[in-house]
Amino acid sequence: MSKVLLLSKVLLKNAESIWGAKKGSGWKKLLLVLALVIGIIPMILGAVVFLSAMYDGLALIGQEGALLGLGFTVASLAIFIFGILYVLSVFYYSQDVEQLLPLPLRPAHILGAKFVVALCYEYLTALVLLGPLLVTYGVKSGGGIVYYLFAVLIFLAVPIVPLVMAALLVMLFMRFTNVGKSKERFRLISGLFAICLAVGFQMFVQRQSSGGVDSLEQLQQMIASQENALLNLVTQFFPAGRLAALALQDGGTLESLGFLAAFFLVVLASLVVFLVVGNSFYFAGVMGISEAAAKRKAIGKTAFQKLVKQRSRLLSYFWKEWKILWRTPAFLLNCTLSSLLIPILALLPVLARRDSGELLARLQASLQGEHAGAVSLAIAFAAILLLGALNSTSVTAISRDGQGFFYNKTLPILPQHLLLAKVMPGIILSMVGMLVLLAEAVWLLSLSGKFIFWAALCGIPGVIFINLIGIMVDLHLPKLVWSSEQEAVKQNFNPLFSLLFGLVTGGLVAVCVMYVEASLFATALGLFALFALLDVAIYRMLVVKGPKWLENIED
Amino acid sequence: MIELINVTKSYNGTNKAVDQLNLTVPNGEIFGFLGPNGAGKTTTIKMVTGIIRPDQGEITINGKNIATQPLEAKQQFGYVPDSPDQFLRLKGLEYINFMADMYQVPKDVRGQRILELASRFEMTSALGDPIQSYSHGMRQKIMIMGVLVHNPKVWILDEPLTGLDPKASFTLKEMMREHADSGRTVFFSTHVLEVAEKLCDRVAIINKGKILFCGTFKEMQQHFQSDHSLESLFLELTKHE
């Protein structure tokens, strides 16, 4: 046990220095915190308002306890999904793994310590998801000291079971895919396949369940009657959440103590299962993780001539970035494929509904009205912008280089060309995302060719805008110290900034267009001109100031 | 030729990593840059190559100032960093071709040069594989090849012999000699004093950011009136600091 604690301390310290390694002046850090607070406060306030309305509605029928059950279930599901990513990056793809393997440690020691690290990350997720719920419920139900004591205990223990489940899933997956020469590719393909399977399953379940939820009342009814198949299924999947809810519901009674004990028993049991399974599967899955396939065969003459092609510096650097984006699994999932996957995944909840046809028809009608033209365009524009903001390619372009970034500075390439080559992949990927989105719109909403043309026309400068903003953010706050590629893109705050920027800009555009009430043509032209001008201005700034900013990044 | 004039770099405003450094690395010489760990070797090399900026002073490479003419200066040298773990997702050949593009090596000489380098370093059969699949020594070799592909006038090598097998190590030393003998410059840092003693025309010993000695090995022995090896002189020189 002491070895586990010692190791966790070391790993956490290491992670902390990685988190805190963003070197920047005081105001940059302040700006970072401020932006995060501004971004998160409305979300939390919204959640509190929503939760208290739900509470009041459920209290009328004496079912307010169901709110806790639902909250723990949703949080468990989110923790489980995040857990898969954390376990992959902390347990497997972290660079410290190969240093820990030769030490005289049992798998259980390493596993225990890594579990603690992943759990600490999960507490952040849990805090955002459960914090507002537990406090709102406490205030509304007039909970006393016992309630809050129970709440803290349960908060600390709730993430354990879903994290164990994620870890078990990943450990089994990694164990049985640790075969063959191109295991990285094999793992990626089987991982994608698993995602498709999960999404398909979810769609199936959702289609089976009753029509969907349109209003708060319906949601309340659904929770109270427990008719929803999906909810039931998820609750069954995370039974510990139900026990926790029951324990918290009537905090202090003998019954609740019993539930609490049962809950902790489940948590403890899950930990035991985790250690037992991990003991036999972890090492077998993690050994040789950094091995790569090699043929060691001389390249043929024609292939050689094809590979030895002369390109301009700008184009050559772009190709290098492009290849690395496609070949690195963590970048492929988070940057490259996400531009295709996000517009498709966003569509699924709509298609999964039984009444999707009706819903689409309604949407179509509202989008095609005479006056709706300009507003629809603004909404389409905002959606394209948001899609660009969700893609982290440009906003991690510098961070992805890690310590190798400094080598760039020794190359005889103009800094402005380097920046351009780094922002180009993001722009291309966002454009692809935009085309997918517009194709979906044509397919489902049968929008006119004219509308699509205008949307694409203003979408292009919009996409360029958000990508330029992204690289500006990364230039000022690059995360160059990381121990796994996953960390460079996932445990990086910069994508959050670009998201925030996309949301605010998209929102502003939509509101302005609604107020101005111009025609579709005027709006399209206006948006195009405005964002093209903004693009030129930011590009000029990058060209003039960018070299200095690049130079300022020192280790 | 590399020239450093009054170069100073401090971290956190107080801790001087390099302090008023003056150094001239002439053409036609292999110049060894020696010093204990943390003496300021890598900081100096990073300033010469444009990775970090000096707080004060001027650095020129073949007369091109790295601060005011960065592109021209960078075109003069090839730099091998101390860690070869870069561009791991590229294939060996892709990486060398990328470097050739960066230095705009003409297409007609490029292929021939790559093949020559590959055969000298015995890497021909590995060119088609990702760098990630290479051993440490092979990664070191590919980094060196990537730098030499544009035939730079000035070589700047940070611990280039670490991890190389005896054959590659011999080849590199041979190539360094040829390069210097053709009237051009080799500037490299090393901890291996036996190599420095045998290979270098001139050495500089740096400690705590200051040059303690700069000259030939002979001059060093004369200076200290001793016939000891470079190793014992080095240990003597850096002991009291």
GROMACS .gro file of C-alpha atoms in nm, chain B residues 5 12 15 19 38 46 49 73 75-76 82 87 96 130 143 149 160 197 205 215 224-225:
model
   22
  560ILE     CA    1   3.070   3.821  -2.895
  567ASN     CA    2   1.475   3.417  -1.418
  570ASN     CA    3   2.080   3.281  -1.281
  574ASP     CA    4   2.803   3.487  -1.895
  593GLY     CA    5   2.476   2.214  -1.665
  601LYS     CA    6   2.062   2.679  -2.862
  604THR     CA    7   2.104   2.785  -3.369
  628ALA     CA    8   2.228   3.228  -4.101
  630GLN     CA    9   2.097   2.820  -4.428
  631GLN     CA   10   2.469   2.811  -4.333
  637ASP     CA   11   2.094   1.602  -2.839
  642PHE     CA   12   0.947   1.325  -3.629
  651ILE     CA   13   1.531   1.337  -4.499
  685PRO     CA   14   0.890   0.485  -3.961
  698MET     CA   15   1.899   1.294  -3.768
  704VAL     CA   16   2.170   1.620  -4.689
  715PRO     CA   17   2.646   1.344  -3.177
  752GLU     CA   18   4.153   1.469  -2.739
  760ILE     CA   19   3.605   2.425  -2.177
  770GLY     CA   20   4.288   2.652  -2.751
  779PHE     CA   21   4.926   2.408  -1.722
  780GLN     CA   22   5.289   2.292  -1.760
   0.00000   0.00000   0.00000
